PDB file of C-alpha atoms in Angstrom:
ATOM      1  CA  MET G1345      46.422 -19.266 -57.050  1.00 47.00           C
ATOM      2  CA  GLU G1346      49.340 -17.308 -58.459  1.00 59.00           C
ATOM      3  CA  ASN G1347      47.353 -14.095 -58.915  1.00 91.00           C
ATOM      4  CA  HIS G1348      46.244 -14.261 -55.257  1.00 94.00           C
ATOM      5  CA  LEU G1349      49.668 -15.034 -53.830  1.00 93.00           C
ATOM      6  CA  PRO G1350      51.195 -11.509 -53.786  1.00 95.00           C
ATOM      7  CA  TYR G1351      48.180 -10.160 -51.903  1.00 97.00           C
ATOM      8  CA  LEU G1352      48.176 -13.016 -49.401  1.00 97.00           C
ATOM      9  CA  GLU G1353      51.912 -12.490 -48.882  1.00 96.00           C
ATOM     10  CA  ARG G1354      51.206  -8.813 -48.123  1.00 98.00           C
ATOM     11  CA  CYS G1355      48.605  -9.967 -45.592  1.00 98.00           C
ATOM     12  CA  LEU G1356      51.221 -12.156 -43.926  1.00 97.00           C
ATOM     13  CA  ALA G1357      53.660  -9.220 -43.750  1.00 98.00           C
ATOM     14  CA  LEU G1358      50.952  -7.086 -42.145  1.00 98.00           C
ATOM     15  CA  ALA G1359      50.137  -9.958 -39.757  1.00 98.00           C
ATOM     16  CA  ARG G1360      53.774 -10.047 -38.643  1.00 98.00           C
ATOM     17  CA  GLU G1361      53.608  -6.282 -37.961  1.00 98.00           C
ATOM     18  CA  ALA G1362      50.463  -6.797 -35.892  1.00 98.00           C
ATOM     19  CA  ALA G1363      52.078  -9.610 -33.882  1.00 98.00           C
ATOM     20  CA  GLN G1364      55.165  -7.485 -33.215  1.00 98.00           C
ATOM     21  CA  ALA G1365      52.829  -4.785 -31.850  1.00 97.00           C
ATOM     22  CA  GLY G1366      51.239  -7.280 -29.446  1.00 97.00           C
ATOM     23  CA  GLU G1367      48.095  -7.858 -31.488  1.00 98.00           C
ATOM     24  CA  SER G1368      46.653 -11.009 -33.012  1.00 97.00           C
ATOM     25  CA  ALA G1369      48.606 -11.881 -36.165  1.00 97.00           C
ATOM     26  CA  VAL G1370      46.055 -10.794 -38.777  1.00 98.00           C
ATOM     27  CA  GLY G1371      46.616  -8.640 -41.850  1.00 98.00           C
ATOM     28  CA  CYS G1372      44.250  -7.654 -44.632  1.00 98.00           C
ATOM     29  CA  VAL G1373      44.327  -5.883 -47.989  1.00 98.00           C
ATOM     30  CA  ILE G1374      41.518  -4.672 -50.236  1.00 98.00           C
ATOM     31  CA  VAL G1375      42.243  -4.930 -53.969  1.00 98.00           C
ATOM     32  CA  LYS G1376      40.337  -3.343 -56.839  1.00 97.00           C
ATOM     33  CA  ASP G1377      41.434  -3.436 -60.465  1.00 94.00           C
ATOM     34  CA  GLY G1378      44.769  -4.943 -59.437  1.00 94.00           C
ATOM     35  CA  LEU G1379      45.605  -2.142 -56.968  1.00 96.00           C
ATOM     36  CA  ILE G1380      45.670  -2.296 -53.191  1.00 97.00           C
ATOM     37  CA  ILE G1381      43.180   0.362 -52.119  1.00 98.00           C
ATOM     38  CA  GLY G1382      43.125  -0.429 -48.409  1.00 98.00           C
ATOM     39  CA  GLU G1383      45.253  -2.165 -45.793  1.00 98.00           C
ATOM     40  CA  GLY G1384      44.741  -3.108 -42.191  1.00 98.00           C
ATOM     41  CA  THR G1385      46.275  -4.871 -39.253  1.00 98.00           C
ATOM     42  CA  GLU G1386      44.605  -6.089 -36.106  1.00 98.00           C
ATOM     43  CA  GLN G1387      44.375  -3.111 -33.711  1.00 97.00           C
ATOM     44  CA  SER G1388      41.821  -4.174 -31.095  1.00 96.00           C
ATOM     45  CA  ARG G1389      44.199  -4.216 -28.147  1.00 97.00           C
ATOM     46  CA  ARG G1390      46.042  -1.013 -29.015  1.00 95.00           C
ATOM     47  CA  LEU G1391      42.843   0.949 -29.616  1.00 96.00           C
ATOM     48  CA  LYS G1392      40.891  -0.844 -26.851  1.00 97.00           C
ATOM     49  CA  ASP G1393      38.147  -1.398 -29.425  1.00 97.00           C
ATOM     50  CA  VAL G1394      37.021  -4.954 -30.149  1.00 96.00           C
ATOM     51  CA  THR G1395      35.727  -3.885 -33.591  1.00 96.00           C
ATOM     52  CA  ARG G1396      39.156  -2.955 -34.941  1.00 98.00           C
ATOM     53  CA  HIS G1397      39.876  -6.240 -36.662  1.00 98.00           C
ATOM     54  CA  ALA G1398      42.282  -6.132 -39.608  1.00 98.00           C
ATOM     55  CA  GLU G1399      39.454  -6.565 -42.119  1.00 98.00           C
ATOM     56  CA  VAL G1400      37.421  -3.691 -40.669  1.00 98.00           C
ATOM     57  CA  VAL G1401      40.496  -1.451 -40.566  1.00 98.00           C
ATOM     58  CA  ALA G1402      41.284  -2.285 -44.217  1.00 98.00           C
ATOM     59  CA  VAL G1403      37.702  -1.629 -45.359  1.00 98.00           C
ATOM     60  CA  LEU G1404      37.612   1.703 -43.536  1.00 98.00           C
ATOM     61  CA  ASP G1405      40.989   2.610 -45.063  1.00 98.00           C
ATOM     62  CA  ALA G1406      39.687   1.862 -48.572  1.00 98.00           C
ATOM     63  CA  VAL G1407      36.464   3.799 -47.986  1.00 98.00           C
ATOM     64  CA  HIS G1408      38.384   6.754 -46.544  1.00 97.00           C
ATOM     65  CA  ARG G1409      40.896   6.867 -49.404  1.00 96.00           C
ATOM     66  CA  TYR G1410      38.705   5.870 -52.361  1.00 96.00           C
ATOM     67  CA  GLY G1411      35.123   6.462 -51.242  1.00 96.00           C
ATOM     68  CA  SER G1412      34.095   2.844 -51.700  1.00 95.00           C
ATOM     69  CA  CYS G1413      35.326  -0.713 -51.868  1.00 95.00           C
ATOM     70  CA  GLU G1414      32.254  -2.056 -53.657  1.00 96.00           C
ATOM     71  CA  GLY G1415      33.247  -4.782 -56.117  1.00 97.00           C
ATOM     72  CA  ALA G1416      36.712  -5.199 -54.601  1.00 97.00           C
ATOM     73  CA  VAL G1417      38.454  -8.345 -53.370  1.00 97.00           C
ATOM     74  CA  LEU G1418      39.324  -8.660 -49.683  1.00 98.00           C
ATOM     75  CA  TYR G1419      42.397 -10.745 -48.818  1.00 98.00           C
ATOM     76  CA  SER G1420      43.188 -11.871 -45.293  1.00 98.00           C
ATOM     77  CA  ASN G1421      45.498 -14.415 -43.751  1.00 97.00           C
ATOM     78  CA  MET G1422      42.569 -15.374 -41.490  1.00 97.00           C
ATOM     79  CA  GLU G1423      38.962 -16.300 -42.200  1.00 98.00           C
ATOM     80  CA  PRO G1424      36.845 -13.216 -41.484  1.00 98.00           C
ATOM     81  CA  CYS G1425      34.832 -13.550 -38.283  1.00 97.00           C
ATOM     82  CA  MET G1426      31.110 -12.826 -38.033  1.00 96.00           C
ATOM     83  CA  LEU G1427      31.731  -9.125 -37.294  1.00 97.00           C
ATOM     84  CA  CYS G1428      33.984  -8.785 -40.321  1.00 98.00           C
ATOM     85  CA  ALA G1429      31.567 -10.761 -42.503  1.00 97.00           C
ATOM     86  CA  TYR G1430      28.853  -8.209 -41.662  1.00 96.00           C
ATOM     87  CA  VAL G1431      31.180  -5.350 -42.694  1.00 97.00           C
ATOM     88  CA  ILE G1432      32.193  -7.165 -45.905  1.00 98.00           C
ATOM     89  CA  ARG G1433      28.566  -7.716 -46.891  1.00 97.00           C
ATOM     90  CA  HIS G1434      27.545  -4.160 -45.962  1.00 96.00           C
ATOM     91  CA  TYR G1435      30.268  -2.636 -48.150  1.00 97.00           C
ATOM     92  CA  LYS G1436      29.437  -4.983 -51.052  1.00 96.00           C
ATOM     93  CA  ILE G1437      32.853  -6.551 -51.450  1.00 97.00           C
ATOM     94  CA  ALA G1438      32.742  -8.976 -54.394  1.00 97.00           C
ATOM     95  CA  ALA G1439      35.156 -11.670 -53.204  1.00 97.00           C
ATOM     96  CA  VAL G1440      36.988 -12.813 -50.086  1.00 98.00           C
ATOM     97  CA  VAL G1441      40.209 -14.838 -50.197  1.00 98.00           C
ATOM     98  CA  TYR G1442      41.717 -16.170 -46.971  1.00 97.00           C
ATOM     99  CA  SER G1443      44.359 -18.690 -45.968  1.00 96.00           C
ATOM    100  CA  ASN G1444      43.500 -19.891 -42.415  1.00 95.00           C
ATOM    101  CA  TYR G1445      40.282 -20.919 -40.693  1.00 95.00           C
ATOM    102  CA  CYS G1446      39.409 -19.061 -37.489  1.00 90.00           C
ATOM    103  CA  GLY G1447      37.249 -21.730 -35.872  1.00 90.00           C
ATOM    104  CA  GLU G1448      33.832 -21.361 -34.304  1.00 92.00           C
ATOM    105  CA  LEU G1449      33.669 -17.584 -34.818  1.00 92.00           C
ATOM    106  CA  GLY G1450      34.260 -17.838 -38.568  1.00 95.00           C
ATOM    107  CA  GLY G1451      31.908 -15.784 -40.699  1.00 96.00           C
ATOM    108  CA  THR G1452      31.927 -17.842 -43.897  1.00 94.00           C
ATOM    109  CA  GLU G1453      28.309 -18.900 -43.412  1.00 94.00           C
ATOM    110  CA  LEU G1454      27.198 -15.257 -43.261  1.00 94.00           C
ATOM    111  CA  LEU G1455      29.389 -14.377 -46.237  1.00 96.00           C
ATOM    112  CA  LYS G1456      27.768 -17.124 -48.342  1.00 95.00           C
ATOM    113  CA  ARG G1457      24.174 -16.615 -47.186  1.00 94.00           C
ATOM    114  CA  GLU G1458      21.968 -15.925 -50.193  1.00 91.00           C
ATOM    115  CA  GLY G1459      18.873 -13.761 -50.367  1.00 88.00           C
ATOM    116  CA  LEU G1460      19.867 -10.949 -48.026  1.00 87.00           C
ATOM    117  CA  LYS G1461      18.152  -8.141 -49.944  1.00 86.00           C
ATOM    118  CA  SER G1462      19.743  -5.329 -47.931  1.00 87.00           C
ATOM    119  CA  TRP G1463      23.238  -6.423 -48.956  1.00 88.00           C
ATOM    120  CA  GLY G1464      22.683  -7.750 -52.455  1.00 85.00           C
ATOM    121  CA  LYS G1465      24.680 -10.606 -53.969  1.00 90.00           C
ATOM    122  CA  GLU G1466      26.895 -12.625 -51.663  1.00 95.00           C
ATOM    123  CA  PRO G1467      30.671 -12.451 -52.305  1.00 96.00           C
ATOM    124  CA  GLU G1468      32.657 -15.288 -53.789  1.00 96.00           C
ATOM    125  CA  VAL G1469      34.580 -16.954 -50.941  1.00 97.00           C
ATOM    126  CA  VAL G1470      37.909 -18.680 -51.596  1.00 96.00           C
ATOM    127  CA  TYR G1471      40.024 -20.582 -49.085  1.00 95.00           C
ATOM    128  CA  LEU G1472      43.654 -21.050 -50.158  1.00 93.00           C
ATOM    129  CA  SER G1473      46.090 -23.018 -48.034  1.00 88.00           C
ATOM    130  CA  LEU G1474      49.511 -21.427 -48.288  1.00 82.00           C
ATOM    131  CA  PRO G1475      52.596 -23.625 -48.626  1.00 73.00           C
TER     132      PRO G1475
END
């Protein structure tokens, strides 16, 4: 868990920023080769766009800055929802680490679904409860 902790702590800092801006308290980072290549906070209310979840914003940031996030690890303080799971699979992220369940809209089932030829191998999914 120690290697995941700094990235999850960054997610929590981003989540606090989102909450202070009147958004849901969700933050996300994309990590590849030990470097954060994308970050995002929940922005759905501010942008009046239901698709601007922290995970989507972070993926788009990584793609914009680095051209791809294929093979990266996505960290979030919240379980990615079904929308975010679709984006994660589409962009071929290798692993997802999160620290809170989101309930009935959670996308873990889609993340773990095997045999989706269009998206290739499913990512490793790790739930870590933070102290």
